[in-house]
Amino acid sequence: MTDLVLLAPLPGWVTPLDEVPDDVFAGRMLGDGLAIDPTGGTLSAPCDGLLTAVPETAHAVTIRTESGTEILLHVGIDTVALKGAGFTALVRAGQAVRAGEPLIRFDLDRLARNAKSLVTPVIVTEPERFRIVERHATGPLRTGDPLMTVRDTGAAAAGVAGDDAGAAVTDLLVVPLPHGLHARPAAMLAQSLKSLNAEVSLSLRDRTANARSAVALLALGARHGDRLLLRASGVDAAMTRAALERAFERALAQGGGAAAAQRPSSAPATTAPGELGGVGATAGLALGVAARVARAEPVVTERGSGPHQELQRLDEARDRLRKRLARLAPGDGARAAIVGAHLEFLDDPELLAAAHKQIAEDRSAGFAWRAAVRDAVRLLESLDDAHLAARIDDLRDLELQLLEMLAGSAEAAATKLPERAILIARDLLPSQFLALDAARVAGICTVSRAATSHVAILAGAMGLPMLTGVDNRLLAIADGTPLLLDADRGRVTIGPGAGQVAKAEERIAERARIQARLRTSAAFDCRTADGERIEVYANVGSVAEAAAAVTSGAEGCGLLRTEFLFLDRAEPPDREEQTRQYQQIVEAFAGRPVVVRTLDAGGDKAIPFLIMPPQDNPALGLRGIRASLWRPELLRAQLEAILAVRPAGRCRILLPMVNEVAEIQAVRGIIEELAAASRGSVRIPLGIMIETPASAVNAARLARHADFLSIGTNDLTQYVLAVDRTHPLLAAELDAVHPAVLRLIGDVCSAARAAGRGVAVCGGLASDPAAAPLLVGLGVGELSAVPAMIPAVKDTVRRYTLAQCRDLARAALELDTAPAVRALLAEFAVGERP
Ligand code: PEP
Ligand code: MG
């Protein structure tokens, strides 16, 4: 037994943990210890050891001693929410430190104003083994005074059994998702750990989950704002927090609340006779006929034909199902995400372990799978959480799909639909919906009210109205009965009268007319009022968006964000897979040019298959072209994939975050090498993004080496103004019409013109119709916008002459602030139309 004396890491007043205003610490969920109410702003090491975690937010550190004691120092309470404001890390994870060495400096006054409490817990995270045998009594202390003595009792560690080869990490993660940790994010979290070698668990209150199991994560029942205790051990333990945080960010970016935002009515509407009320899950109106969608449950026998054979049947059925799921979701973002969650459940280690156990006890594969899934469902149901209960659909869906596979009845389950079918179902499982002929579906009504369900997300993406939570009488409606589904008003009318039908037809036709008008004018070339040609391209990140872009009048793709194509991958996509995706996008653009940007990893964009080393400041770290040159084998595979797209030369290549001529030369070298190896003769234009102040100021030099320039106003603005583009409190400060940014855009245009190069803008400013005349006036010849904004951007450009746009730009450059430029744009829109 050895004793370790921990020294006070801060000057201040010692307080028992029970008095910490936070039940995670006071309840000793993270371990045992003491807290200090600090009177100074430097946190120092309480002992010699290795720093196992120093988060980017620098509000806490964990240190591990040679004997394995792990100590967590957490400055203040809920300070993670400050996102690093007021904290400076003086050390980094992986570093060895000596007792008394300064670790973090923090602004005591700022924290006192912004944090819930300054009290700083000092926690021994494995109290079963490392027992505190002596504590300093309450009262004042100076840094370095003895704080407590910890004894290594040698008792087995509780919690996660880990790989001792690496450092252990204990940390807190806050659930940022408005709907809590539901199926999709749970699957994304589990997947984010795939390439890491670490044992990882997440705990909430008295529940602990293996973080690699989406089912186990769901069972935590974690809601928005819940704090999860992360424990990780193993070689890659230090990277698990970053991987999980990025999975949360991706889940948020993929619309944690998207379905809720589309929901037009939140309570069942009051209805007239012949009408049933419900809750609109997506907006819209449809006339059609009832089509009941039901599903027979396959018969399952309990006894199997021996463990070996049943295991084989289960594996074969899982294989077939995997292939079928892949067929159901070719390319499309929303579909792919949902099917991805099903695939994740299909390989869930806990579900499989439970099924294997049953099979070992002589049960059939079907019986074992059903029992395993139902146990998981029961566990989730017992949590009595509406959001979580809605996710149970996914598991039940997968249960049925696999049983159908085992019974060989999967394809027979597909329903034949009439034209303009309004689907009627108790609840509609995503796989049922995906198997239907979408072209025949006009709308959806369900009894079940899983408002955030995957089917609602799919329906929203397809523009189908959907009503949920409808009375049971819905199921008594005979197939073929005429229906009027009004999801905007939350009702479905059974056998609507002629007057109602006429009015509904009018409303549907009016919507279609408005859309058609916009589409028609968007289909034409865009010129200013005096005939100057301005090209309007689209930014896309999926095949589905590419198709939408063409319908919206895009003249090509000005920015394909390739990182968005492979967000759900734990492994890098191989060359063939990439070529397939790029080829599909090129085909969707039907002969129009496509600018493919190489992977823009890092910064605010986490790529699951490209785990970065911990970076104190990712926006200034390995990102964009730097990250690609750091992993040249990935860059090479990507360039090869782009060059393999046919017809040759349809793709142009764009490099993100370029600063240096050498970066362009390095990539050009690889392209030339690849082209020579494949005897390709077509020269592919190679462009660069202007996103950093250095590249904007040096545009004239860079333009000599690049074939075209594309200004990324999102990043350029963040770096010019030194305002983090993801900072929630600074969103209002981040306006790309700031005169400093406009001046750089103007300079880049002049430099490019002198070098005979074209300039596009593909950042967010190009999707802002109000800014379009300003950009044209600054000399921009191509705008690449999000597909939905293309009609409005074209419409605005057409209203003004080039001279008017130039006058506007000159006036904007005379102003001091972004709000002043905004006011000028508003005035211009009202007063200057020809
Ligand atoms: C930009 O920075 O403006 C840009 C288009 O790139 P992204 O938003 O993908 O970083
Ligand atoms: Mg960018």
PDB file of C-alpha atoms in Angstrom, residues 264-472:
ATOM      1  CA  PRO A 264     -47.208  22.841 -38.644  1.00  0.00           C
ATOM      2  CA  SER A 265     -49.664  21.972 -35.866  1.00  0.00           C
ATOM      3  CA  SER A 266     -48.783  20.698 -32.427  1.00  0.00           C
ATOM      4  CA  ALA A 267     -52.120  19.480 -31.088  1.00  0.00           C
ATOM      5  CA  PRO A 268     -54.961  17.562 -32.727  1.00  0.00           C
ATOM      6  CA  ALA A 269     -57.295  20.027 -34.441  1.00  0.00           C
ATOM      7  CA  THR A 270     -61.001  20.258 -33.584  1.00  0.00           C
ATOM      8  CA  THR A 271     -62.858  18.506 -36.338  1.00  0.00           C
ATOM      9  CA  ALA A 272     -66.249  18.437 -38.061  1.00  0.00           C
ATOM     10  CA  PRO A 273     -68.204  15.197 -38.727  1.00  0.00           C
ATOM     11  CA  GLY A 274     -66.451  13.145 -41.400  1.00  0.00           C
ATOM     12  CA  GLU A 275     -63.119  14.514 -40.290  1.00  0.00           C
ATOM     13  CA  LEU A 276     -60.419  13.054 -38.058  1.00  0.00           C
ATOM     14  CA  GLY A 277     -57.971  15.282 -36.260  1.00  0.00           C
ATOM     15  CA  GLY A 278     -54.266  14.701 -35.880  1.00  0.00           C
ATOM     16  CA  VAL A 279     -50.950  16.399 -35.490  1.00  0.00           C
ATOM     17  CA  GLY A 280     -49.193  17.576 -38.622  1.00  0.00           C
ATOM     18  CA  ALA A 281     -45.712  16.049 -38.718  1.00  0.00           C
ATOM     19  CA  THR A 282     -44.917  17.750 -42.031  1.00  0.00           C
ATOM     20  CA  ALA A 283     -46.776  20.528 -43.822  1.00  0.00           C
ATOM     21  CA  GLY A 284     -48.927  20.346 -46.951  1.00  0.00           C
ATOM     22  CA  LEU A 285     -52.186  19.358 -48.507  1.00  0.00           C
ATOM     23  CA  ALA A 286     -53.130  16.289 -50.569  1.00  0.00           C
ATOM     24  CA  LEU A 287     -56.158  14.787 -52.288  1.00  0.00           C
ATOM     25  CA  GLY A 288     -56.047  11.061 -52.832  1.00  0.00           C
ATOM     26  CA  VAL A 289     -57.391   7.651 -51.871  1.00  0.00           C
ATOM     27  CA  ALA A 290     -56.864   5.597 -48.729  1.00  0.00           C
ATOM     28  CA  ALA A 291     -54.290   2.799 -48.957  1.00  0.00           C
ATOM     29  CA  ARG A 292     -53.903   0.711 -45.829  1.00  0.00           C
ATOM     30  CA  VAL A 293     -50.372  -0.404 -45.070  1.00  0.00           C
ATOM     31  CA  ALA A 294     -50.193  -3.338 -42.682  1.00  0.00           C
ATOM     32  CA  ARG A 295     -47.613  -5.939 -41.981  1.00  0.00           C
ATOM     33  CA  ALA A 296     -48.135  -9.533 -40.942  1.00  0.00           C
ATOM     34  CA  GLU A 297     -45.897 -10.773 -38.190  1.00  0.00           C
ATOM     35  CA  PRO A 298     -43.807 -13.760 -39.253  1.00  0.00           C
ATOM     36  CA  VAL A 299     -44.337 -16.984 -37.298  1.00  0.00           C
ATOM     37  CA  VAL A 300     -41.392 -17.822 -35.059  1.00  0.00           C
ATOM     38  CA  THR A 301     -40.730 -21.184 -33.426  1.00  0.00           C
ATOM     39  CA  GLU A 302     -38.908 -21.311 -30.146  1.00  0.00           C
ATOM     40  CA  ARG A 303     -36.660 -24.350 -30.637  1.00  0.00           C
ATOM     41  CA  GLY A 304     -33.914 -24.198 -33.176  1.00  0.00           C
ATOM     42  CA  SER A 305     -32.010 -26.863 -35.058  1.00  0.00           C
ATOM     43  CA  GLY A 306     -28.858 -26.526 -32.995  1.00  0.00           C
ATOM     44  CA  PRO A 307     -26.658 -23.538 -32.093  1.00  0.00           C
ATOM     45  CA  HIS A 308     -24.257 -23.932 -34.996  1.00  0.00           C
ATOM     46  CA  GLN A 309     -26.961 -23.918 -37.641  1.00  0.00           C
ATOM     47  CA  GLU A 310     -29.011 -21.163 -36.009  1.00  0.00           C
ATOM     48  CA  LEU A 311     -25.995 -18.903 -35.657  1.00  0.00           C
ATOM     49  CA  GLN A 312     -25.322 -19.406 -39.334  1.00  0.00           C
ATOM     50  CA  ARG A 313     -28.970 -18.616 -40.211  1.00  0.00           C
ATOM     51  CA  LEU A 314     -28.825 -15.442 -38.153  1.00  0.00           C
ATOM     52  CA  ASP A 315     -25.621 -14.296 -39.816  1.00  0.00           C
ATOM     53  CA  GLU A 316     -26.905 -15.074 -43.304  1.00  0.00           C
ATOM     54  CA  ALA A 317     -30.162 -13.230 -42.638  1.00  0.00           C
ATOM     55  CA  ARG A 318     -28.208 -10.228 -41.322  1.00  0.00           C
ATOM     56  CA  ASP A 319     -26.090 -10.267 -44.461  1.00  0.00           C
ATOM     57  CA  ARG A 320     -29.116 -10.352 -46.738  1.00  0.00           C
ATOM     58  CA  LEU A 321     -30.771  -7.584 -44.751  1.00  0.00           C
ATOM     59  CA  ARG A 322     -27.653  -5.467 -44.952  1.00  0.00           C
ATOM     60  CA  LYS A 323     -27.754  -5.749 -48.743  1.00  0.00           C
ATOM     61  CA  ARG A 324     -31.452  -4.974 -48.890  1.00  0.00           C
ATOM     62  CA  LEU A 325     -31.029  -1.899 -46.710  1.00  0.00           C
ATOM     63  CA  ALA A 326     -28.241  -0.692 -48.973  1.00  0.00           C
ATOM     64  CA  ARG A 327     -30.616  -1.055 -51.944  1.00  0.00           C
ATOM     65  CA  LEU A 328     -33.353   0.895 -50.165  1.00  0.00           C
ATOM     66  CA  ALA A 329     -31.213   3.972 -49.655  1.00  0.00           C
ATOM     67  CA  PRO A 330     -29.101   4.715 -52.676  1.00  0.00           C
ATOM     68  CA  GLY A 331     -27.351   8.017 -52.100  1.00  0.00           C
ATOM     69  CA  ASP A 332     -30.135  10.197 -50.706  1.00  0.00           C
ATOM     70  CA  GLY A 333     -29.121  11.959 -47.486  1.00  0.00           C
ATOM     71  CA  ALA A 334     -32.186  11.469 -45.252  1.00  0.00           C
ATOM     72  CA  ARG A 335     -32.760   7.879 -46.375  1.00  0.00           C
ATOM     73  CA  ALA A 336     -29.123   7.003 -46.024  1.00  0.00           C
ATOM     74  CA  ALA A 337     -28.995   8.414 -42.496  1.00  0.00           C
ATOM     75  CA  ILE A 338     -32.006   6.383 -41.371  1.00  0.00           C
ATOM     76  CA  VAL A 339     -30.887   3.188 -43.008  1.00  0.00           C
ATOM     77  CA  GLY A 340     -27.479   3.864 -41.464  1.00  0.00           C
ATOM     78  CA  ALA A 341     -29.061   3.774 -38.003  1.00  0.00           C
ATOM     79  CA  HIS A 342     -30.725   0.440 -38.846  1.00  0.00           C
ATOM     80  CA  LEU A 343     -27.447  -0.967 -40.058  1.00  0.00           C
ATOM     81  CA  GLU A 344     -25.833   0.153 -36.838  1.00  0.00           C
ATOM     82  CA  PHE A 345     -28.477  -1.674 -34.768  1.00  0.00           C
ATOM     83  CA  LEU A 346     -27.994  -4.747 -36.912  1.00  0.00           C
ATOM     84  CA  ASP A 347     -24.388  -4.977 -35.734  1.00  0.00           C
ATOM     85  CA  ASP A 348     -25.018  -3.757 -32.213  1.00  0.00           C
ATOM     86  CA  PRO A 349     -22.734  -5.753 -29.912  1.00  0.00           C
ATOM     87  CA  GLU A 350     -25.214  -5.927 -27.022  1.00  0.00           C
ATOM     88  CA  LEU A 351     -28.133  -7.042 -29.175  1.00  0.00           C
ATOM     89  CA  LEU A 352     -25.987  -9.686 -30.830  1.00  0.00           C
ATOM     90  CA  ALA A 353     -24.599 -10.908 -27.516  1.00  0.00           C
ATOM     91  CA  ALA A 354     -28.148 -11.296 -26.171  1.00  0.00           C
ATOM     92  CA  ALA A 355     -29.258 -13.174 -29.298  1.00  0.00           C
ATOM     93  CA  HIS A 356     -26.193 -15.416 -29.263  1.00  0.00           C
ATOM     94  CA  LYS A 357     -26.863 -16.304 -25.640  1.00  0.00           C
ATOM     95  CA  GLN A 358     -30.389 -17.446 -26.523  1.00  0.00           C
ATOM     96  CA  ILE A 359     -29.120 -19.441 -29.488  1.00  0.00           C
ATOM     97  CA  ALA A 360     -26.587 -21.155 -27.229  1.00  0.00           C
ATOM     98  CA  GLU A 361     -29.585 -22.227 -25.135  1.00  0.00           C
ATOM     99  CA  ASP A 362     -31.052 -24.006 -28.179  1.00  0.00           C
ATOM    100  CA  ARG A 363     -33.434 -21.296 -29.333  1.00  0.00           C
ATOM    101  CA  SER A 364     -34.050 -20.599 -33.011  1.00  0.00           C
ATOM    102  CA  ALA A 365     -32.375 -17.605 -34.662  1.00  0.00           C
ATOM    103  CA  GLY A 366     -35.734 -15.799 -35.031  1.00  0.00           C
ATOM    104  CA  PHE A 367     -36.756 -16.431 -31.459  1.00  0.00           C
ATOM    105  CA  ALA A 368     -33.358 -15.318 -30.180  1.00  0.00           C
ATOM    106  CA  TRP A 369     -33.337 -12.120 -32.262  1.00  0.00           C
ATOM    107  CA  ARG A 370     -36.905 -11.241 -31.297  1.00  0.00           C
ATOM    108  CA  ALA A 371     -36.180 -11.834 -27.603  1.00  0.00           C
ATOM    109  CA  ALA A 372     -33.030  -9.713 -27.754  1.00  0.00           C
ATOM    110  CA  VAL A 373     -34.756  -6.815 -29.497  1.00  0.00           C
ATOM    111  CA  ARG A 374     -37.817  -6.973 -27.273  1.00  0.00           C
ATOM    112  CA  ASP A 375     -35.706  -6.911 -24.143  1.00  0.00           C
ATOM    113  CA  ALA A 376     -34.025  -3.776 -25.444  1.00  0.00           C
ATOM    114  CA  VAL A 377     -37.421  -2.279 -26.346  1.00  0.00           C
ATOM    115  CA  ARG A 378     -38.817  -3.085 -22.887  1.00  0.00           C
ATOM    116  CA  LEU A 379     -35.862  -1.409 -21.275  1.00  0.00           C
ATOM    117  CA  LEU A 380     -36.399   1.715 -23.352  1.00  0.00           C
ATOM    118  CA  GLU A 381     -40.136   1.697 -22.691  1.00  0.00           C
ATOM    119  CA  SER A 382     -39.562   1.470 -18.958  1.00  0.00           C
ATOM    120  CA  LEU A 383     -37.840   4.828 -19.115  1.00  0.00           C
ATOM    121  CA  ASP A 384     -41.169   6.419 -20.025  1.00  0.00           C
ATOM    122  CA  ASP A 385     -39.625   9.083 -22.182  1.00  0.00           C
ATOM    123  CA  ALA A 386     -41.694  10.255 -25.140  1.00  0.00           C
ATOM    124  CA  HIS A 387     -38.679  10.991 -27.317  1.00  0.00           C
ATOM    125  CA  LEU A 388     -37.084   7.692 -26.494  1.00  0.00           C
ATOM    126  CA  ALA A 389     -40.286   5.741 -26.947  1.00  0.00           C
ATOM    127  CA  ALA A 390     -40.529   7.133 -30.466  1.00  0.00           C
ATOM    128  CA  ARG A 391     -37.126   5.641 -31.247  1.00  0.00           C
ATOM    129  CA  ILE A 392     -38.398   2.211 -30.290  1.00  0.00           C
ATOM    130  CA  ASP A 393     -39.926   2.189 -33.781  1.00  0.00           C
ATOM    131  CA  ASP A 394     -36.479   1.661 -35.225  1.00  0.00           C
ATOM    132  CA  LEU A 395     -35.787  -1.391 -33.120  1.00  0.00           C
ATOM    133  CA  ARG A 396     -39.202  -2.905 -33.800  1.00  0.00           C
ATOM    134  CA  ASP A 397     -38.682  -2.198 -37.445  1.00  0.00           C
ATOM    135  CA  LEU A 398     -35.409  -4.025 -37.424  1.00  0.00           C
ATOM    136  CA  GLU A 399     -36.900  -6.926 -35.475  1.00  0.00           C
ATOM    137  CA  LEU A 400     -39.539  -7.413 -38.152  1.00  0.00           C
ATOM    138  CA  GLN A 401     -37.172  -6.947 -41.042  1.00  0.00           C
ATOM    139  CA  LEU A 402     -34.832  -9.616 -39.784  1.00  0.00           C
ATOM    140  CA  LEU A 403     -37.683 -12.019 -39.000  1.00  0.00           C
ATOM    141  CA  GLU A 404     -38.971 -11.487 -42.547  1.00  0.00           C
ATOM    142  CA  MET A 405     -35.513 -12.241 -43.855  1.00  0.00           C
ATOM    143  CA  LEU A 406     -35.374 -15.451 -41.829  1.00  0.00           C
ATOM    144  CA  ALA A 407     -38.857 -16.414 -43.054  1.00  0.00           C
ATOM    145  CA  GLY A 408     -37.972 -15.473 -46.639  1.00  0.00           C
ATOM    146  CA  SER A 409     -41.003 -13.148 -46.848  1.00  0.00           C
ATOM    147  CA  ALA A 410     -39.248  -9.771 -47.018  1.00  0.00           C
ATOM    148  CA  GLU A 411     -40.031  -8.782 -50.584  1.00  0.00           C
ATOM    149  CA  ALA A 412     -43.559 -10.200 -50.439  1.00  0.00           C
ATOM    150  CA  ALA A 413     -44.332  -7.661 -47.717  1.00  0.00           C
ATOM    151  CA  ALA A 414     -44.244  -4.785 -50.235  1.00  0.00           C
ATOM    152  CA  THR A 415     -47.697  -3.254 -50.740  1.00  0.00           C
ATOM    153  CA  LYS A 416     -49.092  -2.452 -54.199  1.00  0.00           C
ATOM    154  CA  LEU A 417     -50.279   1.115 -54.211  1.00  0.00           C
ATOM    155  CA  PRO A 418     -52.951   2.937 -56.225  1.00  0.00           C
ATOM    156  CA  GLU A 419     -52.136   6.315 -57.812  1.00  0.00           C
ATOM    157  CA  ARG A 420     -52.214   9.231 -55.309  1.00  0.00           C
ATOM    158  CA  ALA A 421     -52.245   6.924 -52.318  1.00  0.00           C
ATOM    159  CA  ILE A 422     -52.750   8.399 -48.882  1.00  0.00           C
ATOM    160  CA  LEU A 423     -51.126   5.830 -46.663  1.00  0.00           C
ATOM    161  CA  ILE A 424     -53.120   4.731 -43.623  1.00  0.00           C
ATOM    162  CA  ALA A 425     -51.322   2.845 -40.876  1.00  0.00           C
ATOM    163  CA  ARG A 426     -51.230   2.311 -37.167  1.00  0.00           C
ATOM    164  CA  ASP A 427     -47.616   3.206 -37.403  1.00  0.00           C
ATOM    165  CA  LEU A 428     -45.441   3.124 -40.417  1.00  0.00           C
ATOM    166  CA  LEU A 429     -41.989   1.719 -40.068  1.00  0.00           C
ATOM    167  CA  PRO A 430     -39.233   3.411 -42.075  1.00  0.00           C
ATOM    168  CA  SER A 431     -38.347   0.199 -43.919  1.00  0.00           C
ATOM    169  CA  GLN A 432     -42.007  -0.247 -44.945  1.00  0.00           C
ATOM    170  CA  PHE A 433     -42.113   3.265 -46.277  1.00  0.00           C
ATOM    171  CA  LEU A 434     -38.803   2.951 -48.101  1.00  0.00           C
ATOM    172  CA  ALA A 435     -40.002  -0.206 -49.840  1.00  0.00           C
ATOM    173  CA  LEU A 436     -43.080   1.569 -51.325  1.00  0.00           C
ATOM    174  CA  ASP A 437     -43.251   3.209 -54.732  1.00  0.00           C
ATOM    175  CA  ALA A 438     -42.763   6.820 -53.623  1.00  0.00           C
ATOM    176  CA  ALA A 439     -44.105   8.202 -56.901  1.00  0.00           C
ATOM    177  CA  ARG A 440     -47.577   6.902 -55.984  1.00  0.00           C
ATOM    178  CA  VAL A 441     -47.675   8.344 -52.473  1.00  0.00           C
ATOM    179  CA  ALA A 442     -49.582  11.609 -51.952  1.00  0.00           C
ATOM    180  CA  GLY A 443     -49.619  11.723 -48.150  1.00  0.00           C
ATOM    181  CA  ILE A 444     -49.447   9.774 -44.892  1.00  0.00           C
ATOM    182  CA  CYS A 445     -51.769   9.359 -41.864  1.00  0.00           C
ATOM    183  CA  THR A 446     -50.827   7.328 -38.805  1.00  0.00           C
ATOM    184  CA  VAL A 447     -52.382   6.552 -35.450  1.00  0.00           C
ATOM    185  CA  SER A 448     -49.026   6.485 -33.753  1.00  0.00           C
ATOM    186  CA  ARG A 449     -47.701   9.885 -32.809  1.00  0.00           C
ATOM    187  CA  ALA A 450     -44.007   9.572 -33.080  1.00  0.00           C
ATOM    188  CA  ALA A 451     -43.594  13.141 -34.270  1.00  0.00           C
ATOM    189  CA  THR A 452     -39.852  12.953 -34.612  1.00  0.00           C
ATOM    190  CA  SER A 453     -40.018   9.570 -36.283  1.00  0.00           C
ATOM    191  CA  HIS A 454     -37.856   8.753 -39.230  1.00  0.00           C
ATOM    192  CA  VAL A 455     -40.805   8.447 -41.566  1.00  0.00           C
ATOM    193  CA  ALA A 456     -41.679  12.095 -40.805  1.00  0.00           C
ATOM    194  CA  ILE A 457     -38.146  13.118 -41.728  1.00  0.00           C
ATOM    195  CA  LEU A 458     -38.384  11.181 -44.981  1.00  0.00           C
ATOM    196  CA  ALA A 459     -41.812  12.628 -45.752  1.00  0.00           C
ATOM    197  CA  GLY A 460     -40.528  16.152 -45.093  1.00  0.00           C
ATOM    198  CA  ALA A 461     -37.597  15.597 -47.451  1.00  0.00           C
ATOM    199  CA  MET A 462     -39.996  14.415 -50.160  1.00  0.00           C
ATOM    200  CA  GLY A 463     -42.497  17.237 -49.608  1.00  0.00           C
ATOM    201  CA  LEU A 464     -45.274  14.831 -48.550  1.00  0.00           C
ATOM    202  CA  PRO A 465     -47.879  15.995 -46.010  1.00  0.00           C
ATOM    203  CA  MET A 466     -48.069  13.735 -42.961  1.00  0.00           C
ATOM    204  CA  LEU A 467     -50.568  13.593 -40.124  1.00  0.00           C
ATOM    205  CA  THR A 468     -49.823  11.599 -36.963  1.00  0.00           C
ATOM    206  CA  GLY A 469     -51.738  10.839 -33.769  1.00  0.00           C
ATOM    207  CA  VAL A 470     -55.004  10.281 -35.650  1.00  0.00           C
ATOM    208  CA  ASP A 471     -57.885   8.511 -33.891  1.00  0.00           C
ATOM    209  CA  ASN A 472     -58.122   4.697 -34.169  1.00  0.00           C
TER     210      ASN A 472
END
